[in-house]
Short mmCIF file of C-alpha atoms in Angstrom, two decimals:
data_model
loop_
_atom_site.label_atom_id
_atom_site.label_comp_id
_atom_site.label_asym_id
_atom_site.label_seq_id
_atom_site.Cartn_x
_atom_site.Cartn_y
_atom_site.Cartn_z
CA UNK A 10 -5.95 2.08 42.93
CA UNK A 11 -2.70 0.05 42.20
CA UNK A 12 -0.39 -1.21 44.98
CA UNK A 13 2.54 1.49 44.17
CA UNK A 14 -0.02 4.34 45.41
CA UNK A 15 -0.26 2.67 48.94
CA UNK A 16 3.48 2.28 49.39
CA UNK A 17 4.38 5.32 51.50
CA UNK A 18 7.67 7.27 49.45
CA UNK A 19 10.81 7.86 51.10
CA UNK A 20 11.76 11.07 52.19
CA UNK A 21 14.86 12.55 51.62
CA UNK A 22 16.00 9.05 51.00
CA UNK A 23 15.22 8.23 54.40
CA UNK A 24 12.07 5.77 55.08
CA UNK A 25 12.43 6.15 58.99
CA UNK A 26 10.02 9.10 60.18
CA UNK A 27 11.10 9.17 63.07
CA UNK A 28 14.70 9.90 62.54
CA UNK A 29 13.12 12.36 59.98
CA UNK A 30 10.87 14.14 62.88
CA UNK A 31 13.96 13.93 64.84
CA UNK A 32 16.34 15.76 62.40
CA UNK A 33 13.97 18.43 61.45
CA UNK A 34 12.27 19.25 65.09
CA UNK A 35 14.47 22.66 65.31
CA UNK A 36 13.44 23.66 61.93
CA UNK A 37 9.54 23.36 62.64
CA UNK A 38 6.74 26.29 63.78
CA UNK A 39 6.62 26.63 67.69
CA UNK A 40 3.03 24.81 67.32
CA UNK A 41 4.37 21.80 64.43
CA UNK A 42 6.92 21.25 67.08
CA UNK A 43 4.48 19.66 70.11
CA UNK A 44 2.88 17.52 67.79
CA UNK A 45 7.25 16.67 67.02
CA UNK A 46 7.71 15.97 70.59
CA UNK A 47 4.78 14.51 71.40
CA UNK A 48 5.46 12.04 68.78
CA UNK A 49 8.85 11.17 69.59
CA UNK A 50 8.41 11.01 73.28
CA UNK A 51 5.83 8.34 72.90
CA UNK A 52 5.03 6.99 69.13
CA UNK A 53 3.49 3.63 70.08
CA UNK A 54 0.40 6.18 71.72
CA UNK A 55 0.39 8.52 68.86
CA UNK A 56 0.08 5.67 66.86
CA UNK A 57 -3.26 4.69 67.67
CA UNK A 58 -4.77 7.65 68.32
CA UNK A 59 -7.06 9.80 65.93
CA UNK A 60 -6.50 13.28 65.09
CA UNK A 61 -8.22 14.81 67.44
CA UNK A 62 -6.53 12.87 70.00
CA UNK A 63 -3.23 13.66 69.17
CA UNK A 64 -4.30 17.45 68.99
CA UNK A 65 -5.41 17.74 72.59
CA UNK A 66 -2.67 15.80 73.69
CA UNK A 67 0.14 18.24 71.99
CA UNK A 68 -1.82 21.24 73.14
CA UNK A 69 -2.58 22.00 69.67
CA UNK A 70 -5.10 22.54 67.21
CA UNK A 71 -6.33 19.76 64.30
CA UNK A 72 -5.36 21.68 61.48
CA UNK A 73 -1.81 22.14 63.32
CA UNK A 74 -1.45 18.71 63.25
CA UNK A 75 -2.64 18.02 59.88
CA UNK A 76 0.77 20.94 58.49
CA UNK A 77 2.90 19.11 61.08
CA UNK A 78 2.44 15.82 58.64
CA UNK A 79 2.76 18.00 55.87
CA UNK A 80 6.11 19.80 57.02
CA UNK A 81 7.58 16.32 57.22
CA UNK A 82 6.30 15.32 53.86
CA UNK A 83 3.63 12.97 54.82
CA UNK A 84 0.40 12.89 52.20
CA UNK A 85 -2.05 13.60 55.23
CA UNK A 86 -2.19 11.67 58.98
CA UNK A 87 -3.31 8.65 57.69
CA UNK A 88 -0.07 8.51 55.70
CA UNK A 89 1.96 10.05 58.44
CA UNK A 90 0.76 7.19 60.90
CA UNK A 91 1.44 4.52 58.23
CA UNK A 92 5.09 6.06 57.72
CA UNK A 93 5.19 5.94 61.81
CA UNK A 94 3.50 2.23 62.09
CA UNK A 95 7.05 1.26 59.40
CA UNK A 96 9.03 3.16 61.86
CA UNK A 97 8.06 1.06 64.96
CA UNK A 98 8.72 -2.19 62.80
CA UNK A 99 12.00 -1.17 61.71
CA UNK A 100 13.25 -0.50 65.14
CA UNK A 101 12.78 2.70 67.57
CA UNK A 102 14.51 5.84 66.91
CA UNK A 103 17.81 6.57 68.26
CA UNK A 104 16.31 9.33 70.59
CA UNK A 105 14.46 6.25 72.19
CA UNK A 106 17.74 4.11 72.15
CA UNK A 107 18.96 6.46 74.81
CA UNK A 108 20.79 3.88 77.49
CA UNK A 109 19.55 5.27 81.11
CA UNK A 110 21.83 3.59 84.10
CA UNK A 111 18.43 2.02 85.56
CA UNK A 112 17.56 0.16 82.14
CA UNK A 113 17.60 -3.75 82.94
CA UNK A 114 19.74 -5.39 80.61
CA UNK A 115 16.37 -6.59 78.56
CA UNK A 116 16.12 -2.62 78.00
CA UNK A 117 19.63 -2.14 77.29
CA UNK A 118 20.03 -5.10 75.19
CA UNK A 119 16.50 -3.91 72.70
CA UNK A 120 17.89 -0.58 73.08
CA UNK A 121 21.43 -1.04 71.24
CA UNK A 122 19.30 -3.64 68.64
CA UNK A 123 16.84 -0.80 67.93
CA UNK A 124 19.52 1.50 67.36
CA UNK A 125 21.91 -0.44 65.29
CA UNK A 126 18.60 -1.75 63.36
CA UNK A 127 17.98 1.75 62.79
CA UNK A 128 21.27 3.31 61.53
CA UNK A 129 22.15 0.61 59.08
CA UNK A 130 19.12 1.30 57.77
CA UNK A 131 20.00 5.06 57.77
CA UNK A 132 23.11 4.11 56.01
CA UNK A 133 21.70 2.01 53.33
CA UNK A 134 19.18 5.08 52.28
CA UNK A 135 22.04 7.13 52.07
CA UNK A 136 25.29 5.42 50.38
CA UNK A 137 26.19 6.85 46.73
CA UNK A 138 25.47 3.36 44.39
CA UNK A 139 27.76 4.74 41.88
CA UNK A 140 30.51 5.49 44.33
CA UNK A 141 30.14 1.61 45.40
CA UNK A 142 30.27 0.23 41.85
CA UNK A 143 33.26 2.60 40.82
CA UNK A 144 34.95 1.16 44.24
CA UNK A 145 33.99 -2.48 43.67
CA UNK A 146 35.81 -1.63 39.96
CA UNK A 147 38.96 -0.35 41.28
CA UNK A 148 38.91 -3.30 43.99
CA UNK A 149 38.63 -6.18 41.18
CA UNK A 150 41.43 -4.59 38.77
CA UNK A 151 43.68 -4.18 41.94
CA UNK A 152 47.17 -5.58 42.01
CA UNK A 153 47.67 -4.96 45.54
CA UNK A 154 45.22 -3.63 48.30
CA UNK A 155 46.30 -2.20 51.87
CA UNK A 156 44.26 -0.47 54.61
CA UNK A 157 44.65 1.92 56.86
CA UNK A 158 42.76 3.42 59.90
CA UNK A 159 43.30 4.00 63.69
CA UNK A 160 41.10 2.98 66.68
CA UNK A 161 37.52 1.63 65.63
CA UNK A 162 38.42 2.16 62.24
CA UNK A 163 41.55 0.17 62.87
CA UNK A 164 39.55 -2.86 63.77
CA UNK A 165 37.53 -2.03 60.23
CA UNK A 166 40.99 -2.04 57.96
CA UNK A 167 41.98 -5.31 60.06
CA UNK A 168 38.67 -6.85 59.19
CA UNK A 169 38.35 -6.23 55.49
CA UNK A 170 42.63 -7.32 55.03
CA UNK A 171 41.05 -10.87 56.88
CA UNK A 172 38.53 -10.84 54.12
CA UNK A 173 40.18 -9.56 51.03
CA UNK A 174 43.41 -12.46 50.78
CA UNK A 175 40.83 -14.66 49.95
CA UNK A 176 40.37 -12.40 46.40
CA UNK A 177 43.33 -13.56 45.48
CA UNK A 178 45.50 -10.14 45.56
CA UNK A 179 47.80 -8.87 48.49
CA UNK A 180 46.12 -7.08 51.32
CA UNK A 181 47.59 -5.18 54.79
CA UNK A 182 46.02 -3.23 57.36
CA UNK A 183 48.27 -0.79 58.97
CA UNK A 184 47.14 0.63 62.00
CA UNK A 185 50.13 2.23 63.41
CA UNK A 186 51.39 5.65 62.00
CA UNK A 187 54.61 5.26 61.56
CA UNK A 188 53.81 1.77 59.41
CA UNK A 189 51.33 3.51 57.72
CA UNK A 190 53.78 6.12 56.24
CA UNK A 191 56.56 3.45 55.74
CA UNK A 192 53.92 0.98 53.32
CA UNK A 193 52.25 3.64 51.83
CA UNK A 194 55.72 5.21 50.24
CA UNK A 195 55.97 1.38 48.90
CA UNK A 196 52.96 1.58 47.02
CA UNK A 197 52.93 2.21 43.20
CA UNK A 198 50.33 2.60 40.10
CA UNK A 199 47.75 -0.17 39.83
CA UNK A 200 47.51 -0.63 43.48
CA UNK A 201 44.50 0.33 45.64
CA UNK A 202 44.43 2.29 49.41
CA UNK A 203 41.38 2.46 51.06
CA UNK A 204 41.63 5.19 54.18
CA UNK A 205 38.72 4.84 57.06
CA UNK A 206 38.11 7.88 59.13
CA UNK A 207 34.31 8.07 60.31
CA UNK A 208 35.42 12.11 61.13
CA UNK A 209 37.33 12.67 57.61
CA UNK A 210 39.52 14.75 59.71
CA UNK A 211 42.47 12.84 61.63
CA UNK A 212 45.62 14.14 60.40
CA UNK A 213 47.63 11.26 59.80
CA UNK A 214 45.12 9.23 57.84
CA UNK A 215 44.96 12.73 55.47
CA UNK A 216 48.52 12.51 55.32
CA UNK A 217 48.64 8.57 54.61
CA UNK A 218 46.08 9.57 51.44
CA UNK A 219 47.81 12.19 50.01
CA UNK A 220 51.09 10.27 49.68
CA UNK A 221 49.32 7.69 48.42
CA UNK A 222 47.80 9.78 45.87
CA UNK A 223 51.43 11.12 44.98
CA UNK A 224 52.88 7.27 44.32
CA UNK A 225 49.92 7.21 41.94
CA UNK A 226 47.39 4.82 43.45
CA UNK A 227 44.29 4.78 43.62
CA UNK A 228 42.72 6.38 46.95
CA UNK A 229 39.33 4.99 48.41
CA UNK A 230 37.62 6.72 51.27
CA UNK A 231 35.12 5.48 53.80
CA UNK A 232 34.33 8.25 55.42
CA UNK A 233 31.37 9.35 57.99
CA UNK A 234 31.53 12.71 57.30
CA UNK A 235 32.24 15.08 54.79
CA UNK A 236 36.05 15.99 56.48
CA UNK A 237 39.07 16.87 54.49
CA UNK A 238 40.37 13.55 53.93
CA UNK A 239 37.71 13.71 50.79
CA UNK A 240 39.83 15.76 48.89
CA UNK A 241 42.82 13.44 49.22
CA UNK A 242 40.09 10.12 47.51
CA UNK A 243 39.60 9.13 44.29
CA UNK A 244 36.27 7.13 45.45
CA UNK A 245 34.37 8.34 48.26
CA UNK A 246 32.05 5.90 50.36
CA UNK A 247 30.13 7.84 52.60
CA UNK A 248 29.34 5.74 55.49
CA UNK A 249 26.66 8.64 57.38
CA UNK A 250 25.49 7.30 60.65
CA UNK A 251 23.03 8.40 63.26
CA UNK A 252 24.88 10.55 65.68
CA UNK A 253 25.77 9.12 69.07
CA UNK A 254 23.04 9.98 71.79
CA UNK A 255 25.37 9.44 74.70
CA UNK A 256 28.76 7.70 76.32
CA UNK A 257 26.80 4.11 76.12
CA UNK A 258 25.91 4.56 72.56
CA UNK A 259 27.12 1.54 70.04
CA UNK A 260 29.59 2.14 68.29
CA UNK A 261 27.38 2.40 65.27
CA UNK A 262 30.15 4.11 62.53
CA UNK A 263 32.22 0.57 62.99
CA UNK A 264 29.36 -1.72 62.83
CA UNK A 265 28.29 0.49 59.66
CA UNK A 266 31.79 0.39 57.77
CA UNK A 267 32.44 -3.20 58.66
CA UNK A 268 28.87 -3.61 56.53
CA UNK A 269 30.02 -1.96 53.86
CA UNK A 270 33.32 -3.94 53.49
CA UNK A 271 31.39 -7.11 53.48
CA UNK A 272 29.83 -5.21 50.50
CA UNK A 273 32.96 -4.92 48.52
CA UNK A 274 34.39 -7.90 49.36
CA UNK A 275 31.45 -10.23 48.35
CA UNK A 276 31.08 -7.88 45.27
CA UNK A 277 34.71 -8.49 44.75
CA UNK A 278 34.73 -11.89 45.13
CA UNK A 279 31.63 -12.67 43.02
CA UNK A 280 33.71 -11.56 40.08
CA UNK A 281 36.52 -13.26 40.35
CA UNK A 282 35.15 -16.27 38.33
CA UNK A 283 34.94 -20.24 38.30
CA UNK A 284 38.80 -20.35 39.50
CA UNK A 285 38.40 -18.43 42.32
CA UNK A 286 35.40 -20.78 43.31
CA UNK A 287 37.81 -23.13 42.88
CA UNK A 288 40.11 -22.02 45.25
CA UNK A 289 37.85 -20.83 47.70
CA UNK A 290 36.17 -24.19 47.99
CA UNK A 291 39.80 -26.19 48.51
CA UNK A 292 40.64 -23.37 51.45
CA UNK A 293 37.31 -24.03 53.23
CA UNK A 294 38.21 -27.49 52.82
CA UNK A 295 41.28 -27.09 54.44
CA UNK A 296 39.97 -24.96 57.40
CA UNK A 297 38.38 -28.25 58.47
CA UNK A 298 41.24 -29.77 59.42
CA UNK A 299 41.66 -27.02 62.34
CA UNK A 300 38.27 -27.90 64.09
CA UNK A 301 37.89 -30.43 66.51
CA UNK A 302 35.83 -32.93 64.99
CA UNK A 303 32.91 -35.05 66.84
CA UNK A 304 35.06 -38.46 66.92
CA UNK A 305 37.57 -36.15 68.81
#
Protein backbone atom coordinates (compact mmCIF):
# COMPACT_ATOMS: atom_id res chain seq x y z
CA UNK A 1 0.00 0.00 0.00
CA UNK A 2 1.94 3.33 -0.59
CA UNK A 3 2.07 6.14 2.01
CA UNK A 4 -0.41 8.60 -0.08
CA UNK A 5 -3.33 5.91 0.62
CA UNK A 6 -2.89 6.35 4.49
CA UNK A 7 -2.92 10.15 4.40
CA UNK A 8 -6.53 10.97 5.27
CA UNK A 9 -7.91 13.70 2.20
CA UNK A 10 -9.21 16.94 3.03
CA UNK A 11 -12.65 17.66 2.89
CA UNK A 12 -14.07 20.46 1.37
CA UNK A 13 -10.64 21.90 1.70
CA UNK A 14 -10.93 21.70 5.27
CA UNK A 15 -8.63 18.97 7.20
CA UNK A 16 -10.29 19.82 10.67
CA UNK A 17 -13.31 17.27 11.26
CA UNK A 18 -14.38 18.71 13.77
CA UNK A 19 -15.14 22.11 12.44
CA UNK A 20 -16.51 19.91 9.54
CA UNK A 21 -18.99 17.89 12.07
CA UNK A 22 -19.63 21.22 13.46
CA UNK A 23 -20.72 23.03 10.21
CA UNK A 24 -22.77 20.26 8.88
CA UNK A 25 -24.62 18.99 12.31
CA UNK A 26 -28.05 20.78 11.07
CA UNK A 27 -27.82 19.19 7.77
CA UNK A 28 -27.52 15.49 9.19
CA UNK A 29 -30.47 12.55 9.80
CA UNK A 30 -32.06 12.93 13.37
CA UNK A 31 -29.99 9.55 14.19
CA UNK A 32 -26.29 10.83 12.21
CA UNK A 33 -26.81 13.76 14.43
CA UNK A 34 -26.15 11.95 18.16
CA UNK A 35 -23.26 10.32 16.94
CA UNK A 36 -22.50 14.60 15.76
CA UNK A 37 -23.03 15.63 19.23
CA UNK A 38 -21.73 13.02 20.94
CA UNK A 39 -18.59 13.61 19.15
CA UNK A 40 -18.26 17.17 19.61
CA UNK A 41 -19.29 17.26 23.19
CA UNK A 42 -16.47 14.97 24.09
CA UNK A 43 -13.92 13.83 21.12
CA UNK A 44 -10.96 12.83 23.32
CA UNK A 45 -13.70 9.71 24.58
CA UNK A 46 -14.97 9.05 21.17
CA UNK A 47 -11.61 8.80 20.24
CA UNK A 48 -10.73 5.73 21.86
CA UNK A 49 -13.64 3.99 21.79
CA UNK A 50 -14.74 1.17 19.27
CA UNK A 51 -17.78 1.20 17.30
CA UNK A 52 -19.87 -0.35 19.31
CA UNK A 53 -19.00 1.89 22.02
CA UNK A 54 -19.68 4.94 20.45
CA UNK A 55 -23.13 3.42 19.28
CA UNK A 56 -24.50 2.79 22.73
CA UNK A 57 -23.22 5.86 23.92
CA UNK A 58 -25.14 8.10 21.09
CA UNK A 59 -28.23 5.99 21.56
CA UNK A 60 -27.75 4.68 18.20
CA UNK A 61 -27.29 1.81 16.14
CA UNK A 62 -23.64 0.51 14.51
CA UNK A 63 -24.59 0.86 11.11
CA UNK A 64 -25.86 4.56 12.09
CA UNK A 65 -22.62 5.30 13.03
CA UNK A 66 -20.80 3.74 10.30
CA UNK A 67 -23.31 6.57 7.52
CA UNK A 68 -22.57 9.23 10.16
CA UNK A 69 -18.64 8.82 8.99
CA UNK A 70 -19.81 8.51 5.66
CA UNK A 71 -22.10 11.76 5.61
CA UNK A 72 -18.98 13.63 6.64
CA UNK A 73 -16.86 12.03 4.03
CA UNK A 74 -14.78 9.80 6.10
CA UNK A 75 -13.64 6.28 4.22
CA UNK A 76 -15.14 4.19 7.24
CA UNK A 77 -14.54 4.79 11.38
CA UNK A 78 -11.20 3.86 11.30
CA UNK A 79 -10.62 6.80 8.94
CA UNK A 80 -13.10 8.99 10.69
CA UNK A 81 -11.14 8.47 14.08
CA UNK A 82 -7.79 9.08 12.31
CA UNK A 83 -9.31 12.43 10.74
CA UNK A 84 -10.54 13.10 14.58
CA UNK A 85 -7.02 11.90 16.29
CA UNK A 86 -5.46 15.14 13.48
CA UNK A 87 -8.19 17.20 14.86
CA UNK A 88 -7.16 16.92 18.58
CA UNK A 89 -3.43 17.64 17.47
CA UNK A 90 -4.25 20.60 15.58
CA UNK A 91 -6.09 22.23 18.37
CA UNK A 92 -9.86 21.73 19.72
CA UNK A 93 -12.72 22.98 17.83
CA UNK A 94 -14.07 26.33 18.31
CA UNK A 95 -17.33 24.85 19.88
CA UNK A 96 -14.83 23.61 22.65
CA UNK A 97 -13.01 27.07 22.73
CA UNK A 98 -16.18 28.36 24.28
CA UNK A 99 -14.75 30.83 27.29
CA UNK A 100 -17.16 29.95 30.45
CA UNK A 101 -16.70 32.79 33.39
CA UNK A 102 -15.48 29.83 35.81
CA UNK A 103 -12.55 28.72 33.34
CA UNK A 104 -9.12 29.32 35.31
CA UNK A 105 -6.96 31.30 33.28
CA UNK A 106 -4.93 27.84 32.31
CA UNK A 107 -8.48 27.05 30.58
CA UNK A 108 -8.93 30.36 29.18
CA UNK A 109 -5.47 30.81 28.08
CA UNK A 110 -5.55 26.85 25.97
CA UNK A 111 -8.91 27.89 25.05
CA UNK A 112 -8.11 31.17 22.88
CA UNK A 113 -4.67 29.02 21.61
CA UNK A 114 -6.94 26.17 20.47
CA UNK A 115 -9.11 28.47 18.77
CA UNK A 116 -6.75 30.76 17.05
CA UNK A 117 -4.67 27.39 16.21
CA UNK A 118 -7.75 26.30 14.68
CA UNK A 119 -9.02 29.19 12.46
CA UNK A 120 -5.72 30.03 10.87
CA UNK A 121 -5.75 26.79 9.94
CA UNK A 122 -9.35 27.22 8.62
CA UNK A 123 -8.08 30.15 6.75
CA UNK A 124 -5.13 28.64 5.14
CA UNK A 125 -7.52 25.66 3.62
CA UNK A 126 -9.57 28.21 2.30
CA UNK A 127 -7.61 31.37 0.71
CA UNK A 128 -7.83 31.59 -3.30
CA UNK A 129 -3.73 30.97 -4.27
CA UNK A 130 -4.35 32.72 -7.43
CA UNK A 131 -6.04 35.67 -5.83
CA UNK A 132 -2.71 35.91 -3.56
CA UNK A 133 -0.26 35.70 -6.47
CA UNK A 134 -2.34 38.23 -8.67
CA UNK A 135 -2.22 40.53 -5.30
CA UNK A 136 1.46 39.92 -4.54
CA UNK A 137 1.76 41.11 -8.58
CA UNK A 138 -0.08 44.24 -8.27
CA UNK A 139 1.81 44.91 -4.80
CA UNK A 140 5.46 44.57 -6.48
CA UNK A 141 4.57 46.82 -9.70
CA UNK A 142 3.00 49.42 -7.24
CA UNK A 143 4.08 53.03 -7.32
CA UNK A 144 2.30 53.93 -4.30
CA UNK A 145 0.30 51.74 -1.72
CA UNK A 146 -2.28 53.12 0.99
CA UNK A 147 -4.67 51.29 3.35
CA UNK A 148 -7.69 51.71 4.64
CA UNK A 149 -9.98 50.09 7.33
CA UNK A 150 -11.80 51.07 10.60
CA UNK A 151 -11.67 49.44 14.09
CA UNK A 152 -9.83 45.92 14.12
CA UNK A 153 -9.28 46.29 10.63
CA UNK A 154 -7.81 49.68 11.33
CA UNK A 155 -5.12 48.19 13.44
CA UNK A 156 -4.61 45.62 10.22
CA UNK A 157 -4.08 48.72 7.51
CA UNK A 158 -1.75 50.35 10.34
CA UNK A 159 0.20 47.16 10.56
CA UNK A 160 0.85 46.27 6.96
CA UNK A 161 1.75 50.54 6.15
CA UNK A 162 4.59 49.64 9.26
CA UNK A 163 5.63 46.79 7.09
CA UNK A 164 5.33 47.83 3.53
CA UNK A 165 7.94 51.31 3.67
CA UNK A 166 10.45 48.92 4.01
CA UNK A 167 9.51 47.72 0.06
CA UNK A 168 10.71 50.64 -0.93
CA UNK A 169 7.32 52.39 -2.29
CA UNK A 170 5.01 54.91 -0.33
CA UNK A 171 2.51 53.44 2.04
CA UNK A 172 -0.51 55.14 4.43
CA UNK A 173 -3.09 53.72 6.49
CA UNK A 174 -6.07 55.87 6.86
CA UNK A 175 -8.32 55.02 9.44
CA UNK A 176 -10.49 57.96 9.75
CA UNK A 177 -13.33 58.62 7.15
CA UNK A 178 -13.02 61.77 6.33
CA UNK A 179 -8.98 61.09 5.55
CA UNK A 180 -9.90 58.22 3.83
CA UNK A 181 -12.04 60.13 1.23
CA UNK A 182 -9.55 63.10 1.13
CA UNK A 183 -6.25 60.45 0.08
CA UNK A 184 -8.17 58.30 -1.86
CA UNK A 185 -9.35 61.31 -4.43
CA UNK A 186 -5.32 61.82 -4.52
CA UNK A 187 -4.69 58.59 -5.84
CA UNK A 188 -4.03 57.96 -9.60
CA UNK A 189 -3.22 54.93 -12.19
CA UNK A 190 -0.35 52.67 -11.15
CA UNK A 191 -1.10 52.99 -7.55
CA UNK A 192 -2.51 50.21 -5.33
CA UNK A 193 -5.59 50.43 -2.41
CA UNK A 194 -6.09 47.64 -0.41
CA UNK A 195 -9.70 48.00 1.61
CA UNK A 196 -10.12 45.57 4.90
CA UNK A 197 -13.63 44.91 5.98
CA UNK A 198 -13.95 41.30 7.66
CA UNK A 199 -18.10 42.04 6.98
CA UNK A 200 -17.60 43.37 3.19
CA UNK A 201 -20.38 45.58 4.14
CA UNK A 202 -19.41 48.96 6.05
CA UNK A 203 -20.43 51.74 3.96
CA UNK A 204 -17.65 53.97 3.96
CA UNK A 205 -14.94 51.47 3.19
CA UNK A 206 -17.45 50.58 -0.09
CA UNK A 207 -17.42 54.09 -0.76
CA UNK A 208 -13.49 54.56 -0.22
CA UNK A 209 -13.22 51.50 -3.06
CA UNK A 210 -15.33 52.70 -5.50
CA UNK A 211 -13.63 56.10 -5.76
CA UNK A 212 -10.67 54.49 -5.84
CA UNK A 213 -11.71 52.40 -8.62
CA UNK A 214 -12.92 55.70 -10.48
CA UNK A 215 -9.17 57.48 -10.14
CA UNK A 216 -8.14 54.25 -11.84
CA UNK A 217 -6.21 52.24 -9.26
CA UNK A 218 -6.03 49.22 -8.57
CA UNK A 219 -8.53 47.94 -5.70
CA UNK A 220 -7.48 44.97 -3.34
CA UNK A 221 -9.93 43.48 -0.92
CA UNK A 222 -9.43 41.50 2.25
CA UNK A 223 -12.52 40.63 3.03
CA UNK A 224 -14.21 37.95 5.58
CA UNK A 225 -17.15 37.62 3.86
CA UNK A 226 -18.61 37.71 0.65
CA UNK A 227 -20.27 41.57 1.32
CA UNK A 228 -20.65 44.17 -1.32
CA UNK A 229 -17.42 45.76 -1.03
CA UNK A 230 -16.37 42.70 -3.57
CA UNK A 231 -17.82 44.28 -6.34
CA UNK A 232 -15.94 47.54 -5.81
CA UNK A 233 -12.07 45.01 -5.91
CA UNK A 234 -10.05 44.19 -8.53
CA UNK A 235 -8.33 41.31 -6.26
CA UNK A 236 -10.27 39.68 -3.70
CA UNK A 237 -8.50 37.96 -0.59
CA UNK A 238 -10.94 36.16 1.22
CA UNK A 239 -9.85 36.02 4.71
CA UNK A 240 -13.03 33.31 6.02
CA UNK A 241 -12.76 32.76 9.69
CA UNK A 242 -14.50 30.57 12.19
CA UNK A 243 -17.43 32.47 13.47
CA UNK A 244 -17.25 33.98 16.95
CA UNK A 245 -18.78 31.57 19.68
CA UNK A 246 -19.37 34.32 22.18
CA UNK A 247 -18.48 38.07 23.67
CA UNK A 248 -14.90 36.53 24.94
CA UNK A 249 -14.11 35.11 21.62
CA UNK A 250 -10.51 36.31 20.00
CA UNK A 251 -10.66 38.43 17.77
CA UNK A 252 -9.78 35.81 15.23
CA UNK A 253 -10.67 37.97 11.67
CA UNK A 254 -7.62 40.47 12.86
CA UNK A 255 -5.22 37.91 13.91
CA UNK A 256 -6.20 36.16 10.43
CA UNK A 257 -5.71 39.36 8.11
CA UNK A 258 -2.66 40.54 9.96
CA UNK A 259 -1.35 36.77 8.69
CA UNK A 260 -2.10 37.35 5.49
CA UNK A 261 -0.33 40.77 5.21
CA UNK A 262 2.78 39.24 6.51
CA UNK A 263 2.07 37.08 3.39
CA UNK A 264 2.24 39.85 0.93
CA UNK A 265 4.68 41.73 2.41
CA UNK A 266 7.40 38.96 2.68
CA UNK A 267 6.22 37.90 -0.86
CA UNK A 268 6.73 41.48 -1.77
CA UNK A 269 9.80 41.94 -0.35
CA UNK A 270 11.44 38.69 -1.56
CA UNK A 271 11.22 40.20 -5.00
CA UNK A 272 12.55 43.21 -4.68
CA UNK A 273 16.14 41.93 -5.41
CA UNK A 274 19.91 42.17 -4.16
CA UNK A 275 19.37 46.15 -3.65
CA UNK A 276 16.66 45.91 -1.54
CA UNK A 277 18.74 43.37 0.62
CA UNK A 278 20.94 45.96 0.55
CA UNK A 279 18.97 48.42 2.04
CA UNK A 280 17.19 46.39 4.33
CA UNK A 281 20.37 45.17 5.94
CA UNK A 282 21.85 49.04 6.45
CA UNK A 283 18.18 49.94 8.17
CA UNK A 284 18.44 46.98 10.59
CA UNK A 285 21.78 48.21 11.15
CA UNK A 286 20.67 51.40 12.03
CA UNK A 287 17.78 50.27 14.34
CA UNK A 288 20.63 49.24 16.64
CA UNK A 289 21.56 52.35 17.53
CA UNK A 290 17.99 52.85 19.32
CA UNK A 291 18.47 49.85 21.80
CA UNK A 292 20.09 50.11 24.91
CA UNK A 293 23.08 48.16 24.63
CA UNK A 294 24.65 45.78 27.50
CA UNK A 295 27.70 48.30 28.29
CA UNK A 296 24.75 50.76 28.91
Amino acid sequence: MSTNALQPKSIGGNNNILEVIRLRRADLRKSDRKVAELVLADPKRVINATIAEAAEWAGVSQPTVIRFCASIGCQGYQDFKLRLAQSLALGMSATHSVIDASDTPAQVSAKIFDYTITSLDWVRNHLDPVQVSRAIDALSKASRIEFFGFGASGIVARDAQQKFPLFGVPCGAETDAHQQIMVVSMLKPGDVAVVISNTGATLAIIETARRARESGCQVIGIVGSDGPLVEFCDIVLMVETLENTNIYTPTISRIAALTVIDILSTSVALRRGAEHVDLFTGMKRNLRYLRMSNET
